[in-house]
Amino acid sequence: MLHLKAMFKPHYLYFLVLAITGCTSAQAPAYQEDRAPENRTEYNGLRGVVQQQRDQNYLMSKTLSEKCNNAKVDLVVAQSQDNKEDMATQKRIINETCR
């Protein structure tokens, strides 16, 4: 019983509070805010997961937009050359990627 009383002396509790507080202040940042979404590689905690989802949505949207724009340019080229096969291919890509 003496051992339990010694454990709960104020200086032990103070040390315990400091140890717990010290652990929480050493957490890694949620994500690499100084980097563009394309260059982020580390995500931590709930905020990191949320940001990772945002970054993935942004990157997917950006990729689709680039494919859409490329298909529009390629369609104009195909039309100028009267290439029916390429025109059909580019129209299909436009329908799939442009929103």
mmCIF file of N, CA and C in Angstrom:
data_model
loop_
_atom_site.group_PDB
_atom_site.id
_atom_site.type_symbol
_atom_site.label_atom_id
_atom_site.label_comp_id
_atom_site.label_asym_id
_atom_site.label_seq_id
_atom_site.Cartn_x
_atom_site.Cartn_y
_atom_site.Cartn_z
ATOM 1 N N MET A 1 0.810 -1.188 0.000
ATOM 2 C CA MET A 1 0.000 0.000 0.000
ATOM 3 C C MET A 1 0.860 1.262 0.000
ATOM 4 N N LEU A 2 1.989 1.209 0.668
ATOM 5 C CA LEU A 2 2.880 2.354 0.692
ATOM 6 C C LEU A 2 3.369 2.694 -0.711
ATOM 7 N N HIS A 3 3.599 1.684 -1.502
ATOM 8 C CA HIS A 3 4.094 1.892 -2.862
ATOM 9 C C HIS A 3 3.077 2.682 -3.693
ATOM 10 N N LEU A 4 1.803 2.386 -3.564
ATOM 11 C CA LEU A 4 0.764 3.107 -4.286
ATOM 12 C C LEU A 4 0.684 4.564 -3.846
ATOM 13 N N LYS A 5 0.826 4.817 -2.560
ATOM 14 C CA LYS A 5 0.775 6.189 -2.068
ATOM 15 C C LYS A 5 1.949 6.991 -2.607
ATOM 16 N N ALA A 6 3.100 6.366 -2.699
ATOM 17 C CA ALA A 6 4.285 7.052 -3.208
ATOM 18 C C ALA A 6 4.120 7.390 -4.690
ATOM 19 N N MET A 7 3.418 6.554 -5.421
ATOM 20 C CA MET A 7 3.220 6.796 -6.848
ATOM 21 C C MET A 7 2.383 8.040 -7.102
ATOM 22 N N PHE A 8 1.478 8.366 -6.243
ATOM 23 C CA PHE A 8 0.557 9.464 -6.470
ATOM 24 C C PHE A 8 0.979 10.761 -5.776
ATOM 25 N N LYS A 9 2.218 10.876 -5.421
ATOM 26 C CA LYS A 9 2.696 12.134 -4.861
ATOM 27 C C LYS A 9 2.678 13.180 -5.974
ATOM 28 N N PRO A 10 2.523 14.436 -5.637
ATOM 29 C CA PRO A 10 2.379 15.498 -6.643
ATOM 30 C C PRO A 10 3.497 15.549 -7.672
ATOM 31 N N HIS A 11 4.737 15.316 -7.276
ATOM 32 C CA HIS A 11 5.807 15.416 -8.260
ATOM 33 C C HIS A 11 5.737 14.286 -9.296
ATOM 34 N N TYR A 12 5.198 13.139 -8.935
ATOM 35 C CA TYR A 12 5.010 12.068 -9.927
ATOM 36 C C TYR A 12 3.928 12.453 -10.930
ATOM 37 N N LEU A 13 2.857 13.046 -10.440
ATOM 38 C CA LEU A 13 1.784 13.481 -11.330
ATOM 39 C C LEU A 13 2.267 14.597 -12.249
ATOM 40 N N TYR A 14 3.072 15.499 -11.707
ATOM 41 C CA TYR A 14 3.623 16.587 -12.506
ATOM 42 C C TYR A 14 4.491 16.027 -13.632
ATOM 43 N N PHE A 15 5.330 15.068 -13.305
ATOM 44 C CA PHE A 15 6.182 14.432 -14.312
ATOM 45 C C PHE A 15 5.336 13.737 -15.373
ATOM 46 N N LEU A 16 4.284 13.047 -14.959
ATOM 47 C CA LEU A 16 3.404 12.350 -15.889
ATOM 48 C C LEU A 16 2.731 13.339 -16.843
ATOM 49 N N VAL A 17 2.252 14.450 -16.335
ATOM 50 C CA VAL A 17 1.621 15.476 -17.171
ATOM 51 C C VAL A 17 2.627 16.048 -18.169
ATOM 52 N N LEU A 18 3.833 16.323 -17.737
ATOM 53 C CA LEU A 18 4.866 16.828 -18.634
ATOM 54 C C LEU A 18 5.207 15.815 -19.723
ATOM 55 N N ALA A 19 5.293 14.556 -19.360
ATOM 56 C CA ALA A 19 5.624 13.518 -20.347
ATOM 57 C C ALA A 19 4.537 13.400 -21.407
ATOM 58 N N ILE A 20 3.296 13.438 -20.982
ATOM 59 C CA ILE A 20 2.185 13.338 -21.940
ATOM 60 C C ILE A 20 2.134 14.571 -22.826
ATOM 61 N N THR A 21 2.307 15.742 -22.250
ATOM 62 C CA THR A 21 2.294 16.984 -23.012
ATOM 63 C C THR A 21 3.444 17.016 -24.007
ATOM 64 N N GLY A 22 4.597 16.553 -23.610
ATOM 65 C CA GLY A 22 5.747 16.527 -24.501
ATOM 66 C C GLY A 22 5.527 15.629 -25.704
ATOM 67 N N CYS A 23 4.835 14.535 -25.533
ATOM 68 C CA CYS A 23 4.567 13.619 -26.648
ATOM 69 C C CYS A 23 3.655 14.253 -27.683
ATOM 70 N N THR A 24 2.675 15.005 -27.232
ATOM 71 C CA THR A 24 1.737 15.583 -28.189
ATOM 72 C C THR A 24 2.347 16.733 -28.973
ATOM 73 N N SER A 25 3.325 17.403 -28.428
ATOM 74 C CA SER A 25 3.902 18.544 -29.137
ATOM 75 C C SER A 25 4.923 18.128 -30.187
ATOM 76 N N ALA A 26 5.294 16.864 -30.243
ATOM 77 C CA ALA A 26 6.303 16.398 -31.191
ATOM 78 C C ALA A 26 5.680 15.723 -32.412
ATOM 79 N N GLN A 27 4.398 15.959 -32.666
ATOM 80 C CA GLN A 27 3.741 15.331 -33.806
ATOM 81 C C GLN A 27 4.189 15.966 -35.110
ATOM 82 N N ALA A 28 4.234 15.149 -36.136
ATOM 83 C CA ALA A 28 4.578 15.642 -37.471
ATOM 84 C C ALA A 28 3.424 16.488 -38.011
ATOM 85 N N PRO A 29 3.711 17.420 -38.913
ATOM 86 C CA PRO A 29 2.625 18.206 -39.505
ATOM 87 C C PRO A 29 1.668 17.307 -40.298
ATOM 88 N N ALA A 30 0.442 17.774 -40.465
ATOM 89 C CA ALA A 30 -0.580 16.966 -41.136
ATOM 90 C C ALA A 30 -0.187 16.636 -42.572
ATOM 91 N N TYR A 31 0.399 17.581 -43.270
ATOM 92 C CA TYR A 31 0.856 17.373 -44.642
ATOM 93 C C TYR A 31 1.888 18.436 -44.978
ATOM 94 N N GLN A 32 2.548 18.286 -46.091
ATOM 95 C CA GLN A 32 3.611 19.204 -46.482
ATOM 96 C C GLN A 32 3.005 20.430 -47.159
ATOM 97 N N GLU A 33 2.666 21.418 -46.347
ATOM 98 C CA GLU A 33 1.971 22.609 -46.851
ATOM 99 C C GLU A 33 2.811 23.423 -47.827
ATOM 100 N N ASP A 34 4.121 23.316 -47.715
ATOM 101 C CA ASP A 34 4.996 24.114 -48.572
ATOM 102 C C ASP A 34 5.163 23.511 -49.967
ATOM 103 N N ARG A 35 4.565 22.356 -50.211
ATOM 104 C CA ARG A 35 4.683 21.695 -51.512
ATOM 105 C C ARG A 35 3.361 21.732 -52.269
ATOM 106 N N ALA A 36 3.477 21.663 -53.580
ATOM 107 C CA ALA A 36 2.283 21.575 -54.427
ATOM 108 C C ALA A 36 1.671 20.181 -54.265
ATOM 109 N N PRO A 37 0.377 20.030 -54.526
ATOM 110 C CA PRO A 37 -0.255 18.715 -54.380
ATOM 111 C C PRO A 37 0.467 17.601 -55.150
ATOM 112 N N GLU A 38 1.052 17.935 -56.278
ATOM 113 C CA GLU A 38 1.755 16.927 -57.078
ATOM 114 C C GLU A 38 2.998 16.404 -56.376
ATOM 115 N N ASN A 39 3.558 17.194 -55.474
ATOM 116 C CA ASN A 39 4.835 16.844 -54.840
ATOM 117 C C ASN A 39 4.708 16.393 -53.395
ATOM 118 N N ARG A 40 3.509 16.343 -52.858
ATOM 119 C CA ARG A 40 3.328 15.915 -51.464
ATOM 120 C C ARG A 40 3.430 14.395 -51.367
ATOM 121 N N THR A 41 4.186 13.937 -50.365
ATOM 122 C CA THR A 41 4.370 12.494 -50.185
ATOM 123 C C THR A 41 3.997 12.023 -48.792
ATOM 124 N N GLU A 42 3.826 12.950 -47.842
ATOM 125 C CA GLU A 42 3.547 12.561 -46.460
ATOM 126 C C GLU A 42 2.270 13.216 -45.953
ATOM 127 N N TYR A 43 1.409 12.387 -45.393
ATOM 128 C CA TYR A 43 0.158 12.851 -44.796
ATOM 129 C C TYR A 43 0.031 12.183 -43.433
ATOM 130 N N ASN A 44 -0.303 12.959 -42.385
ATOM 131 C CA ASN A 44 -0.391 12.424 -41.026
ATOM 132 C C ASN A 44 -1.687 12.844 -40.358
ATOM 133 N N GLY A 45 -2.280 11.935 -39.642
ATOM 134 C CA GLY A 45 -3.469 12.235 -38.860
ATOM 135 C C GLY A 45 -4.697 12.490 -39.711
ATOM 136 N N LEU A 46 -5.759 12.883 -39.041
ATOM 137 C CA LEU A 46 -7.045 13.122 -39.704
ATOM 138 C C LEU A 46 -6.951 14.261 -40.712
ATOM 139 N N ARG A 47 -6.313 15.365 -40.342
ATOM 140 C CA ARG A 47 -6.159 16.485 -41.286
ATOM 141 C C ARG A 47 -5.363 16.062 -42.509
ATOM 142 N N GLY A 48 -4.378 15.198 -42.304
ATOM 143 C CA GLY A 48 -3.583 14.708 -43.417
ATOM 144 C C GLY A 48 -4.393 13.855 -44.369
ATOM 145 N N VAL A 49 -5.248 13.004 -43.820
ATOM 146 C CA VAL A 49 -6.102 12.153 -44.654
ATOM 147 C C VAL A 49 -7.076 13.007 -45.458
ATOM 148 N N VAL A 50 -7.649 14.012 -44.822
ATOM 149 C CA VAL A 50 -8.579 14.909 -45.520
ATOM 150 C C VAL A 50 -7.851 15.638 -46.653
ATOM 151 N N GLN A 51 -6.644 16.132 -46.368
ATOM 152 C CA GLN A 51 -5.883 16.834 -47.401
ATOM 153 C C GLN A 51 -5.465 15.886 -48.518
ATOM 154 N N GLN A 52 -5.151 14.644 -48.180
ATOM 155 C CA GLN A 52 -4.785 13.667 -49.203
ATOM 156 C C GLN A 52 -5.953 13.432 -50.159
ATOM 157 N N GLN A 53 -7.165 13.355 -49.629
ATOM 158 C CA GLN A 53 -8.342 13.194 -50.475
ATOM 159 C C GLN A 53 -8.515 14.415 -51.385
ATOM 160 N N ARG A 54 -8.333 15.598 -50.827
ATOM 161 C CA ARG A 54 -8.438 16.819 -51.640
ATOM 162 C C ARG A 54 -7.389 16.827 -52.747
ATOM 163 N N ASP A 55 -6.165 16.460 -52.388
ATOM 164 C CA ASP A 55 -5.090 16.434 -53.381
ATOM 165 C C ASP A 55 -5.381 15.414 -54.484
ATOM 166 N N GLN A 56 -5.876 14.243 -54.105
ATOM 167 C CA GLN A 56 -6.197 13.226 -55.109
ATOM 168 C C GLN A 56 -7.305 13.712 -56.030
ATOM 169 N N ASN A 57 -8.320 14.354 -55.478
ATOM 170 C CA ASN A 57 -9.397 14.891 -56.310
ATOM 171 C C ASN A 57 -8.872 15.965 -57.257
ATOM 172 N N TYR A 58 -8.022 16.832 -56.741
ATOM 173 C CA TYR A 58 -7.425 17.884 -57.565
ATOM 174 C C TYR A 58 -6.602 17.279 -58.700
ATOM 175 N N LEU A 59 -5.768 16.300 -58.377
ATOM 176 C CA LEU A 59 -4.908 15.696 -59.399
ATOM 177 C C LEU A 59 -5.716 14.948 -60.452
ATOM 178 N N MET A 60 -6.776 14.273 -60.036
ATOM 179 C CA MET A 60 -7.633 13.560 -60.984
ATOM 180 C C MET A 60 -8.333 14.561 -61.906
ATOM 181 N N SER A 61 -8.833 15.635 -61.328
ATOM 182 C CA SER A 61 -9.496 16.673 -62.117
ATOM 183 C C SER A 61 -8.522 17.319 -63.097
ATOM 184 N N LYS A 62 -7.316 17.573 -62.629
ATOM 185 C CA LYS A 62 -6.295 18.178 -63.479
ATOM 186 C C LYS A 62 -5.940 17.257 -64.653
ATOM 187 N N THR A 63 -5.805 15.969 -64.382
ATOM 188 C CA THR A 63 -5.485 14.998 -65.433
ATOM 189 C C THR A 63 -6.598 14.941 -66.472
ATOM 190 N N LEU A 64 -7.841 14.892 -66.005
ATOM 191 C CA LEU A 64 -8.974 14.861 -66.941
ATOM 192 C C LEU A 64 -9.035 16.136 -67.773
ATOM 193 N N SER A 65 -8.774 17.259 -67.148
ATOM 194 C CA SER A 65 -8.788 18.534 -67.862
ATOM 195 C C SER A 65 -7.709 18.570 -68.948
ATOM 196 N N GLU A 66 -6.531 18.069 -68.619
ATOM 197 C CA GLU A 66 -5.441 18.029 -69.599
ATOM 198 C C GLU A 66 -5.792 17.108 -70.769
ATOM 199 N N LYS A 67 -6.377 15.940 -70.456
ATOM 200 C CA LYS A 67 -6.785 15.010 -71.523
ATOM 201 C C LYS A 67 -7.859 15.641 -72.399
ATOM 202 N N CYS A 68 -8.788 16.345 -71.778
ATOM 203 C CA CYS A 68 -9.855 17.015 -72.511
ATOM 204 C C CYS A 68 -9.281 18.061 -73.464
ATOM 205 N N ASN A 69 -8.409 18.913 -72.934
ATOM 206 C CA ASN A 69 -7.810 19.956 -73.768
ATOM 207 C C ASN A 69 -6.993 19.376 -74.916
ATOM 208 N N ASN A 70 -6.212 18.328 -74.633
ATOM 209 C CA ASN A 70 -5.427 17.681 -75.686
ATOM 210 C C ASN A 70 -6.327 17.082 -76.765
ATOM 211 N N ALA A 71 -7.432 16.471 -76.348
ATOM 212 C CA ALA A 71 -8.358 15.870 -77.309
ATOM 213 C C ALA A 71 -9.012 16.942 -78.182
ATOM 214 N N LYS A 72 -9.332 18.094 -77.602
ATOM 215 C CA LYS A 72 -9.922 19.185 -78.390
ATOM 216 C C LYS A 72 -8.948 19.674 -79.462
ATOM 217 N N VAL A 73 -7.686 19.813 -79.084
ATOM 218 C CA VAL A 73 -6.671 20.236 -80.058
ATOM 219 C C VAL A 73 -6.511 19.159 -81.141
ATOM 220 N N ASP A 74 -6.429 17.907 -80.707
ATOM 221 C CA ASP A 74 -6.271 16.815 -81.675
ATOM 222 C C ASP A 74 -7.485 16.689 -82.587
ATOM 223 N N LEU A 75 -8.674 17.010 -82.092
ATOM 224 C CA LEU A 75 -9.878 16.977 -82.919
ATOM 225 C C LEU A 75 -9.792 18.031 -84.026
ATOM 226 N N VAL A 76 -9.344 19.229 -83.677
ATOM 227 C CA VAL A 76 -9.201 20.291 -84.680
ATOM 228 C C VAL A 76 -8.191 19.869 -85.755
ATOM 229 N N VAL A 77 -7.097 19.250 -85.317
ATOM 230 C CA VAL A 77 -6.091 18.771 -86.281
ATOM 231 C C VAL A 77 -6.699 17.692 -87.177
ATOM 232 N N ALA A 78 -7.428 16.759 -86.582
ATOM 233 C CA ALA A 78 -8.053 15.686 -87.369
ATOM 234 C C ALA A 78 -9.076 16.245 -88.348
ATOM 235 N N GLN A 79 -9.829 17.256 -87.923
ATOM 236 C CA GLN A 79 -10.809 17.876 -88.818
ATOM 237 C C GLN A 79 -10.115 18.596 -89.973
ATOM 238 N N SER A 80 -9.000 19.248 -89.668
ATOM 239 C CA SER A 80 -8.285 19.962 -90.733
ATOM 240 C C SER A 80 -7.693 18.997 -91.758
ATOM 241 N N GLN A 81 -7.428 17.771 -91.330
ATOM 242 C CA GLN A 81 -6.880 16.757 -92.232
ATOM 243 C C GLN A 81 -7.969 15.826 -92.776
ATOM 244 N N ASP A 82 -9.211 16.088 -92.363
ATOM 245 C CA ASP A 82 -10.363 15.276 -92.754
ATOM 246 C C ASP A 82 -10.139 13.787 -92.442
ATOM 247 N N ASN A 83 -9.580 13.520 -91.264
ATOM 248 C CA ASN A 83 -9.298 12.159 -90.812
ATOM 249 C C ASN A 83 -10.460 11.689 -89.940
ATOM 250 N N LYS A 84 -11.378 10.942 -90.540
ATOM 251 C CA LYS A 84 -12.615 10.523 -89.863
ATOM 252 C C LYS A 84 -12.327 9.629 -88.651
ATOM 253 N N GLU A 85 -11.359 8.740 -88.781
ATOM 254 C CA GLU A 85 -11.056 7.811 -87.681
ATOM 255 C C GLU A 85 -10.541 8.570 -86.450
ATOM 256 N N ASP A 86 -9.588 9.497 -86.663
ATOM 257 C CA ASP A 86 -9.072 10.290 -85.549
ATOM 258 C C ASP A 86 -10.149 11.221 -84.980
ATOM 259 N N MET A 87 -11.012 11.745 -85.839
ATOM 260 C CA MET A 87 -12.092 12.614 -85.360
ATOM 261 C C MET A 87 -13.004 11.831 -84.415
ATOM 262 N N ALA A 88 -13.341 10.603 -84.785
ATOM 263 C CA ALA A 88 -14.204 9.775 -83.936
ATOM 264 C C ALA A 88 -13.510 9.462 -82.603
ATOM 265 N N THR A 89 -12.225 9.155 -82.661
ATOM 266 C CA THR A 89 -11.469 8.851 -81.443
ATOM 267 C C THR A 89 -11.427 10.063 -80.517
ATOM 268 N N GLN A 90 -11.142 11.230 -81.064
ATOM 269 C CA GLN A 90 -11.043 12.436 -80.238
ATOM 270 C C GLN A 90 -12.402 12.845 -79.666
ATOM 271 N N LYS A 91 -13.473 12.655 -80.432
ATOM 272 C CA LYS A 91 -14.819 12.957 -79.909
ATOM 273 C C LYS A 91 -15.160 12.029 -78.746
ATOM 274 N N ARG A 92 -14.746 10.763 -78.849
ATOM 275 C CA ARG A 92 -14.989 9.811 -77.754
ATOM 276 C C ARG A 92 -14.225 10.250 -76.501
ATOM 277 N N ILE A 93 -12.964 10.640 -76.680
ATOM 278 C CA ILE A 93 -12.155 11.090 -75.546
ATOM 279 C C ILE A 93 -12.758 12.365 -74.940
ATOM 280 N N ILE A 94 -13.234 13.274 -75.766
ATOM 281 C CA ILE A 94 -13.866 14.497 -75.274
ATOM 282 C C ILE A 94 -15.108 14.168 -74.456
ATOM 283 N N ASN A 95 -15.923 13.234 -74.939
ATOM 284 C CA ASN A 95 -17.131 12.854 -74.209
ATOM 285 C C ASN A 95 -16.800 12.202 -72.851
ATOM 286 N N GLU A 96 -15.673 11.498 -72.785
ATOM 287 C CA GLU A 96 -15.292 10.808 -71.563
ATOM 288 C C GLU A 96 -14.591 11.717 -70.538
ATOM 289 N N THR A 97 -13.897 12.746 -71.036
ATOM 290 C CA THR A 97 -13.061 13.524 -70.111
ATOM 291 C C THR A 97 -13.520 14.946 -69.861
ATOM 292 N N CYS A 98 -14.241 15.543 -70.782
ATOM 293 C CA CYS A 98 -14.651 16.942 -70.610
ATOM 294 C C CYS A 98 -15.933 17.019 -69.779
ATOM 295 N N ARG A 99 -15.933 17.899 -68.819
ATOM 296 C CA ARG A 99 -17.110 18.055 -67.940
ATOM 297 C C ARG A 99 -17.556 19.493 -67.949
#
